[in-house]
């Protein structure tokens, strides 16, 4: 499986829970390509964002089933990565927001 490092990171996650993690443990969250692994995520963050990564935790999020009247559908499954940065590292992406 070969995913280009520009396609590994889809978007940053800006939720209240991840903002709390960023302040306490220097952890940032990303929605990532469903076929990306920890090594590819680490390399993508280090090369594209120019920070040092301590560890990467990934989880597969199942899409919720939603209904509108008698019709039901399903949201897409996606993968989330929580990236812990090394001590003293910051992301300007989150600091400017």
Tab-separated table of N, CA, C and O in Angstrom:
chain	number	residue	atom	x	y	z
A	1	UNK	N	0.849	-1.167	0.000
A	1	UNK	CA	0.000	0.000	0.000
A	1	UNK	C	0.897	1.233	0.000
A	1	UNK	O	1.735	1.385	0.853
A	2	UNK	N	0.716	2.042	-0.976
A	2	UNK	CA	1.529	3.247	-1.085
A	2	UNK	C	0.610	4.457	-1.205
A	2	UNK	O	-0.123	4.591	-2.176
A	3	UNK	N	0.668	5.311	-0.192
A	3	UNK	CA	-0.123	6.534	-0.193
A	3	UNK	C	0.856	7.697	-0.153
A	3	UNK	O	1.778	7.721	0.669
A	4	UNK	N	0.677	8.662	-1.042
A	4	UNK	CA	1.518	9.848	-1.087
A	4	UNK	C	1.384	10.606	0.232
A	4	UNK	O	0.290	10.706	0.796
A	5	UNK	N	2.488	11.161	0.736
A	5	UNK	CA	2.452	11.828	2.041
A	5	UNK	C	1.539	13.053	2.036
A	5	UNK	O	1.037	13.450	3.079
A	6	UNK	N	1.296	13.640	0.869
A	6	UNK	CA	0.361	14.764	0.804
A	6	UNK	C	-1.090	14.290	0.904
A	6	UNK	O	-1.971	15.088	1.215
A	7	UNK	N	-1.341	13.022	0.631
A	7	UNK	CA	-2.701	12.487	0.707
A	7	UNK	C	-2.977	11.770	2.020
A	7	UNK	O	-4.111	11.375	2.284
A	8	UNK	N	-1.948	11.576	2.851
A	8	UNK	CA	-2.138	10.868	4.116
A	8	UNK	C	-2.992	11.702	5.071
A	8	UNK	O	-3.977	11.226	5.616
A	9	UNK	N	-2.632	12.969	5.263
A	9	UNK	CA	-3.385	13.854	6.153
A	9	UNK	C	-4.515	14.498	5.375
A	9	UNK	O	-4.286	15.215	4.409
A	10	UNK	N	-5.746	14.255	5.792
A	10	UNK	CA	-6.901	14.806	5.088
A	10	UNK	C	-7.258	16.175	5.650
A	10	UNK	O	-7.371	17.143	4.915
A	11	UNK	N	-7.432	16.261	6.974
A	11	UNK	CA	-7.766	17.540	7.595
A	11	UNK	C	-7.444	17.463	9.091
A	11	UNK	O	-7.464	16.381	9.685
A	12	UNK	N	-7.164	18.605	9.713
A	12	UNK	CA	-6.991	18.604	11.169
A	12	UNK	C	-8.353	18.540	11.851
A	12	UNK	O	-9.353	19.002	11.311
A	13	UNK	N	-8.381	17.960	13.025
A	13	UNK	CA	-9.614	17.873	13.801
A	13	UNK	C	-9.580	18.938	14.894
A	13	UNK	O	-8.644	18.991	15.691
A	14	UNK	N	-10.585	19.782	14.916
A	14	UNK	CA	-10.662	20.864	15.892
A	14	UNK	C	-11.910	20.676	16.745
A	14	UNK	O	-12.935	21.306	16.519
A	15	UNK	N	-11.821	19.770	17.697
A	15	UNK	CA	-12.933	19.529	18.613
A	15	UNK	C	-12.524	19.962	20.024
A	15	UNK	O	-11.344	20.215	20.285
A	16	UNK	N	-13.478	20.031	20.915
A	16	UNK	CA	-13.176	20.430	22.287
A	16	UNK	C	-12.285	19.412	22.974
A	16	UNK	O	-11.373	19.770	23.722
A	17	UNK	N	-12.528	18.142	22.732
A	17	UNK	CA	-11.736	17.095	23.363
A	17	UNK	C	-10.283	17.145	22.884
A	17	UNK	O	-9.349	17.042	23.685
A	18	UNK	N	-10.078	17.329	21.586
A	18	UNK	CA	-8.717	17.372	21.052
A	18	UNK	C	-8.023	18.666	21.460
A	18	UNK	O	-6.813	18.683	21.692
A	19	UNK	N	-8.762	19.761	21.604
A	19	UNK	CA	-8.170	21.006	22.084
A	19	UNK	C	-7.677	20.830	23.518
A	19	UNK	O	-6.598	21.303	23.877
A	20	UNK	N	-8.438	20.131	24.339
A	20	UNK	CA	-8.000	19.831	25.702
A	20	UNK	C	-6.759	18.959	25.727
A	20	UNK	O	-5.843	19.175	26.534
A	21	UNK	N	-6.712	17.957	24.835
A	21	UNK	CA	-5.522	17.101	24.743
A	21	UNK	C	-4.308	17.903	24.291
A	21	UNK	O	-3.191	17.666	24.756
A	22	UNK	N	-4.513	18.831	23.376
A	22	UNK	CA	-3.396	19.628	22.869
A	22	UNK	C	-2.800	20.469	23.992
A	22	UNK	O	-1.587	20.610	24.099
A	23	UNK	N	-3.645	21.006	24.861
A	23	UNK	CA	-3.156	21.836	25.956
A	23	UNK	C	-2.496	21.004	27.054
A	23	UNK	O	-1.505	21.437	27.628
A	24	UNK	N	-3.009	19.811	27.339
A	24	UNK	CA	-2.471	18.987	28.425
A	24	UNK	C	-1.268	18.151	28.002
A	24	UNK	O	-0.255	18.124	28.691
A	25	UNK	N	-1.395	17.435	26.875
A	25	UNK	CA	-0.379	16.440	26.524
A	25	UNK	C	0.312	16.710	25.199
A	25	UNK	O	1.022	15.835	24.704
A	26	UNK	N	0.121	17.880	24.602
A	26	UNK	CA	0.755	18.250	23.333
A	26	UNK	C	0.397	17.246	22.228
A	26	UNK	O	1.250	16.796	21.467
A	27	UNK	N	-0.896	16.868	22.170
A	27	UNK	CA	-1.400	15.916	21.191
A	27	UNK	C	-2.333	16.631	20.222
A	27	UNK	O	-3.188	17.402	20.640
A	28	UNK	N	-2.156	16.362	18.927
A	28	UNK	CA	-3.017	16.956	17.902
A	28	UNK	C	-3.719	15.833	17.147
A	28	UNK	O	-3.231	14.706	17.093
A	29	UNK	N	-4.884	16.141	16.566
A	29	UNK	CA	-5.673	15.129	15.878
A	29	UNK	C	-5.829	15.435	14.400
A	29	UNK	O	-5.921	16.595	14.002
A	30	UNK	N	-5.860	14.376	13.599
A	30	UNK	CA	-6.037	14.500	12.165
A	30	UNK	C	-6.979	13.412	11.668
A	30	UNK	O	-6.970	12.298	12.187
A	31	UNK	N	-7.773	13.736	10.660
A	31	UNK	CA	-8.467	12.717	9.886
A	31	UNK	C	-7.467	12.289	8.816
A	31	UNK	O	-6.884	13.138	8.138
A	32	UNK	N	-7.236	10.985	8.692
A	32	UNK	CA	-6.192	10.493	7.799
A	32	UNK	C	-6.778	9.526	6.775
A	32	UNK	O	-7.921	9.072	6.900
A	33	UNK	N	-5.991	9.217	5.765
A	33	UNK	CA	-6.391	8.278	4.712
A	33	UNK	C	-6.689	6.921	5.347
A	33	UNK	O	-5.948	6.460	6.216
A	34	UNK	N	-7.753	6.249	4.930
A	34	UNK	CA	-8.142	4.985	5.566
A	34	UNK	C	-7.114	3.866	5.448
A	34	UNK	O	-7.118	2.952	6.262
A	35	UNK	N	-6.214	3.942	4.497
A	35	UNK	CA	-5.217	2.877	4.320
A	35	UNK	C	-3.855	3.255	4.877
A	35	UNK	O	-2.903	2.492	4.742
A	36	UNK	N	-3.735	4.424	5.514
A	36	UNK	CA	-2.453	4.869	6.057
A	36	UNK	C	-2.159	4.150	7.367
A	36	UNK	O	-3.055	3.854	8.146
A	37	UNK	N	-0.869	3.878	7.603
A	37	UNK	CA	-0.467	3.257	8.862
A	37	UNK	C	0.303	4.263	9.712
A	37	UNK	O	0.509	5.408	9.308
A	38	UNK	N	0.743	3.840	10.898
A	38	UNK	CA	1.403	4.741	11.838
A	38	UNK	C	2.681	5.347	11.267
A	38	UNK	O	2.961	6.531	11.465
A	39	UNK	N	3.454	4.543	10.570
A	39	UNK	CA	4.727	5.010	10.026
A	39	UNK	C	4.496	6.088	8.974
A	39	UNK	O	5.173	7.121	8.958
A	40	UNK	N	3.524	5.868	8.090
A	40	UNK	CA	3.232	6.856	7.049
A	40	UNK	C	2.686	8.147	7.656
A	40	UNK	O	3.012	9.244	7.183
A	41	UNK	N	1.866	8.043	8.699
A	41	UNK	CA	1.326	9.228	9.349
A	41	UNK	C	2.448	10.011	10.013
A	41	UNK	O	2.533	11.234	9.893
A	42	UNK	N	3.360	9.314	10.696
A	42	UNK	CA	4.502	9.969	11.340
A	42	UNK	C	5.356	10.707	10.311
A	42	UNK	O	5.706	11.869	10.496
A	43	UNK	N	5.670	10.044	9.199
A	43	UNK	CA	6.497	10.663	8.165
A	43	UNK	C	5.796	11.868	7.541
A	43	UNK	O	6.428	12.886	7.275
A	44	UNK	N	4.493	11.766	7.322
A	44	UNK	CA	3.751	12.875	6.720
A	44	UNK	C	3.739	14.089	7.639
A	44	UNK	O	3.948	15.221	7.191
A	45	UNK	N	3.506	13.885	8.931
A	45	UNK	CA	3.471	15.003	9.872
A	45	UNK	C	4.850	15.636	9.986
A	45	UNK	O	4.988	16.863	9.981
A	46	UNK	N	5.893	14.813	10.064
A	46	UNK	CA	7.238	15.359	10.218
A	46	UNK	C	7.706	16.109	8.972
A	46	UNK	O	8.358	17.139	9.086
A	47	UNK	N	7.367	15.617	7.786
A	47	UNK	CA	7.839	16.285	6.573
A	47	UNK	C	6.970	17.488	6.198
A	47	UNK	O	7.509	18.540	5.851
A	48	UNK	N	5.664	17.361	6.280
A	48	UNK	CA	4.786	18.450	5.852
A	48	UNK	C	4.690	19.573	6.877
A	48	UNK	O	4.643	20.746	6.509
A	49	UNK	N	4.643	19.224	8.157
A	49	UNK	CA	4.445	20.236	9.193
A	49	UNK	C	5.725	20.608	9.921
A	49	UNK	O	5.720	21.508	10.756
A	50	UNK	N	6.812	19.879	9.648
A	50	UNK	CA	8.146	20.179	10.185
A	50	UNK	C	8.178	20.234	11.710
A	50	UNK	O	8.650	21.200	12.315
A	51	UNK	N	7.645	19.180	12.333
A	51	UNK	CA	7.715	19.005	13.779
A	51	UNK	C	8.183	17.574	14.052
A	51	UNK	O	8.098	16.703	13.188
A	52	UNK	N	8.677	17.334	15.262
A	52	UNK	CA	9.114	15.994	15.662
A	52	UNK	C	7.964	15.289	16.374
A	52	UNK	O	7.305	15.858	17.242
A	53	UNK	N	7.725	14.030	15.992
A	53	UNK	CA	6.611	13.253	16.529
A	53	UNK	C	7.127	12.272	17.564
A	53	UNK	O	8.119	11.575	17.342
A	54	UNK	N	6.451	12.206	18.710
A	54	UNK	CA	6.801	11.257	19.754
A	54	UNK	C	6.103	9.918	19.521
A	54	UNK	O	6.742	8.875	19.487
A	55	UNK	N	4.769	9.942	19.356
A	55	UNK	CA	4.038	8.705	19.076
A	55	UNK	C	2.768	9.010	18.305
A	55	UNK	O	2.296	10.149	18.278
A	56	UNK	N	2.217	7.968	17.685
A	56	UNK	CA	1.004	8.090	16.873
A	56	UNK	C	0.019	7.017	17.317
A	56	UNK	O	0.363	5.833	17.362
A	57	UNK	N	-1.190	7.431	17.660
A	57	UNK	CA	-2.278	6.504	17.959
A	57	UNK	C	-3.316	6.656	16.861
A	57	UNK	O	-3.693	7.775	16.518
A	58	UNK	N	-3.785	5.527	16.323
A	58	UNK	CA	-4.791	5.588	15.268
A	58	UNK	C	-6.014	4.787	15.678
A	58	UNK	O	-5.920	3.843	16.463
A	59	UNK	N	-7.174	5.201	15.150
A	59	UNK	CA	-8.404	4.467	15.421
A	59	UNK	C	-9.332	4.580	14.223
A	59	UNK	O	-9.361	5.613	13.550
A	60	UNK	N	-10.033	3.502	13.945
A	60	UNK	CA	-11.022	3.482	12.881
A	60	UNK	C	-12.370	3.862	13.475
A	60	UNK	O	-12.830	3.256	14.441
A	61	UNK	N	-13.000	4.872	12.888
A	61	UNK	CA	-14.288	5.354	13.361
A	61	UNK	C	-15.361	4.837	12.409
A	61	UNK	O	-15.282	5.069	11.200
A	62	UNK	N	-16.332	4.140	12.944
A	62	UNK	CA	-17.427	3.634	12.113
A	62	UNK	C	-18.427	4.736	11.850
A	62	UNK	O	-18.731	5.544	12.733
A	63	UNK	N	-18.954	4.754	10.641
A	63	UNK	CA	-19.962	5.738	10.280
A	63	UNK	C	-21.283	5.439	10.965
A	63	UNK	O	-21.671	4.283	11.121
A	64	UNK	N	-21.979	6.494	11.363
A	64	UNK	CA	-23.259	6.329	12.043
A	64	UNK	C	-24.367	6.062	11.034
A	64	UNK	O	-24.327	6.542	9.907
A	65	UNK	N	-25.372	5.328	11.471
A	65	UNK	CA	-26.566	5.129	10.666
A	65	UNK	C	-27.526	6.278	10.947
A	65	UNK	O	-27.822	6.585	12.097
A	66	UNK	N	-27.963	6.933	9.902
A	66	UNK	CA	-28.860	8.081	10.039
A	66	UNK	C	-30.155	7.788	9.307
A	66	UNK	O	-30.172	7.109	8.289
A	67	UNK	N	-31.259	8.340	9.837
A	67	UNK	CA	-32.573	8.130	9.228
A	67	UNK	C	-33.211	9.455	8.915
A	67	UNK	O	-33.047	10.425	9.644
A	68	UNK	N	-33.970	9.468	7.849
A	68	UNK	CA	-34.804	10.613	7.506
A	68	UNK	C	-36.159	10.026	7.129
A	68	UNK	O	-36.346	9.521	6.020
A	69	UNK	N	-37.068	10.031	8.082
A	69	UNK	CA	-38.353	9.382	7.874
A	69	UNK	C	-38.173	7.876	7.801
A	69	UNK	O	-37.579	7.266	8.664
A	70	UNK	N	-38.645	7.282	6.741
A	70	UNK	CA	-38.511	5.826	6.605
A	70	UNK	C	-37.244	5.422	5.877
A	70	UNK	O	-36.959	4.243	5.739
A	71	UNK	N	-36.490	6.390	5.393
A	71	UNK	CA	-35.265	6.104	4.656
A	71	UNK	C	-34.075	6.147	5.608
A	71	UNK	O	-33.961	7.049	6.425
A	72	UNK	N	-33.209	5.171	5.491
A	72	UNK	CA	-32.014	5.162	6.331
A	72	UNK	C	-30.782	5.120	5.438
A	72	UNK	O	-30.808	4.596	4.330
A	73	UNK	N	-29.729	5.690	5.947
A	73	UNK	CA	-28.460	5.713	5.228
A	73	UNK	C	-27.329	5.588	6.231
A	73	UNK	O	-27.553	5.523	7.437
A	74	UNK	N	-26.114	5.557	5.728
A	74	UNK	CA	-24.970	5.388	6.604
A	74	UNK	C	-23.896	6.381	6.213
A	74	UNK	O	-23.590	6.546	5.043
A	75	UNK	N	-23.322	7.035	7.209
A	75	UNK	CA	-22.192	7.916	6.962
A	75	UNK	C	-20.949	7.067	6.707
A	75	UNK	O	-20.872	5.914	7.124
A	76	UNK	N	-19.957	7.650	6.081
A	76	UNK	CA	-18.743	6.918	5.727
A	76	UNK	C	-17.913	6.590	6.963
A	76	UNK	O	-17.882	7.348	7.929
A	77	UNK	N	-17.215	5.454	6.904
A	77	UNK	CA	-16.224	5.122	7.915
A	77	UNK	C	-14.985	5.982	7.654
A	77	UNK	O	-14.701	6.334	6.515
A	78	UNK	N	-14.234	6.316	8.716
A	78	UNK	CA	-13.033	7.115	8.550
A	78	UNK	C	-12.013	6.759	9.614
A	78	UNK	O	-12.318	6.036	10.562
A	79	UNK	N	-10.795	7.230	9.438
A	79	UNK	CA	-9.712	6.921	10.358
A	79	UNK	C	-9.212	8.203	11.010
A	79	UNK	O	-9.026	9.218	10.347
A	80	UNK	N	-9.009	8.136	12.331
A	80	UNK	CA	-8.525	9.280	13.107
A	80	UNK	C	-7.144	8.954	13.641
A	80	UNK	O	-6.883	7.824	14.064
A	81	UNK	N	-6.254	9.945	13.634
A	81	UNK	CA	-4.912	9.791	14.191
A	81	UNK	C	-4.693	10.854	15.261
A	81	UNK	O	-4.953	12.030	15.029
A	82	UNK	N	-4.240	10.415	16.441
A	82	UNK	CA	-3.842	11.330	17.500
A	82	UNK	C	-2.319	11.298	17.557
A	82	UNK	O	-1.719	10.278	17.871
A	83	UNK	N	-1.700	12.422	17.235
A	83	UNK	CA	-0.250	12.513	17.109
A	83	UNK	C	0.283	13.303	18.297
A	83	UNK	O	-0.071	14.462	18.492
A	84	UNK	N	1.130	12.654	19.110
A	84	UNK	CA	1.762	13.314	20.238
A	84	UNK	C	3.099	13.876	19.778
A	84	UNK	O	3.940	13.141	19.260
A	85	UNK	N	3.273	15.185	19.965
A	85	UNK	CA	4.506	15.847	19.550
A	85	UNK	C	5.540	15.766	20.668
A	85	UNK	O	5.194	15.651	21.848
A	86	UNK	N	6.816	15.836	20.290
A	86	UNK	CA	7.885	15.802	21.286
A	86	UNK	C	7.845	17.058	22.137
A	86	UNK	O	7.243	18.067	21.778
A	87	UNK	N	8.498	16.981	23.286
A	87	UNK	CA	8.527	18.085	24.237
A	87	UNK	C	9.124	19.334	23.592
A	87	UNK	O	10.166	19.284	22.967
A	88	UNK	N	8.420	20.455	23.707
A	88	UNK	CA	8.904	21.720	23.159
A	88	UNK	C	8.462	22.009	21.732
A	88	UNK	O	8.710	23.085	21.219
A	89	UNK	N	7.797	21.068	21.074
A	89	UNK	CA	7.324	21.271	19.699
A	89	UNK	C	5.928	21.887	19.724
A	89	UNK	O	5.130	21.621	20.615
A	90	UNK	N	5.656	22.746	18.727
A	90	UNK	CA	4.338	23.371	18.580
A	90	UNK	C	3.946	23.341	17.116
A	90	UNK	O	4.800	23.328	16.249
A	91	UNK	N	2.650	23.364	16.871
A	91	UNK	CA	2.140	23.493	15.507
A	91	UNK	C	1.546	24.876	15.340
A	91	UNK	O	0.636	25.261	16.076
A	92	UNK	N	2.014	25.622	14.369
A	92	UNK	CA	1.484	26.958	14.109
A	92	UNK	C	0.051	26.875	13.562
A	92	UNK	O	-0.700	27.825	13.654
A	93	UNK	N	-0.294	25.730	13.008
A	93	UNK	CA	-1.638	25.499	12.472
A	93	UNK	C	-2.698	25.740	13.550
A	93	UNK	O	-3.725	26.341	13.315
A	94	UNK	N	-2.436	25.263	14.768
A	94	UNK	CA	-3.387	25.404	15.864
A	94	UNK	C	-3.215	26.711	16.617
A	94	UNK	O	-4.139	27.195	17.232
A	95	UNK	N	-2.028	27.261	16.630
A	95	UNK	CA	-1.764	28.467	17.403
A	95	UNK	C	-2.441	29.696	16.807
A	95	UNK	O	-2.808	30.607	17.500
A	96	UNK	N	-2.611	29.737	15.480
A	96	UNK	CA	-3.197	30.911	14.850
A	96	UNK	C	-4.720	30.920	14.943
A	96	UNK	O	-5.335	31.947	14.727
A	97	UNK	N	-5.333	29.783	15.224
A	97	UNK	CA	-6.790	29.700	15.266
A	97	UNK	C	-7.368	30.277	16.524
A	97	UNK	O	-6.784	30.468	17.508
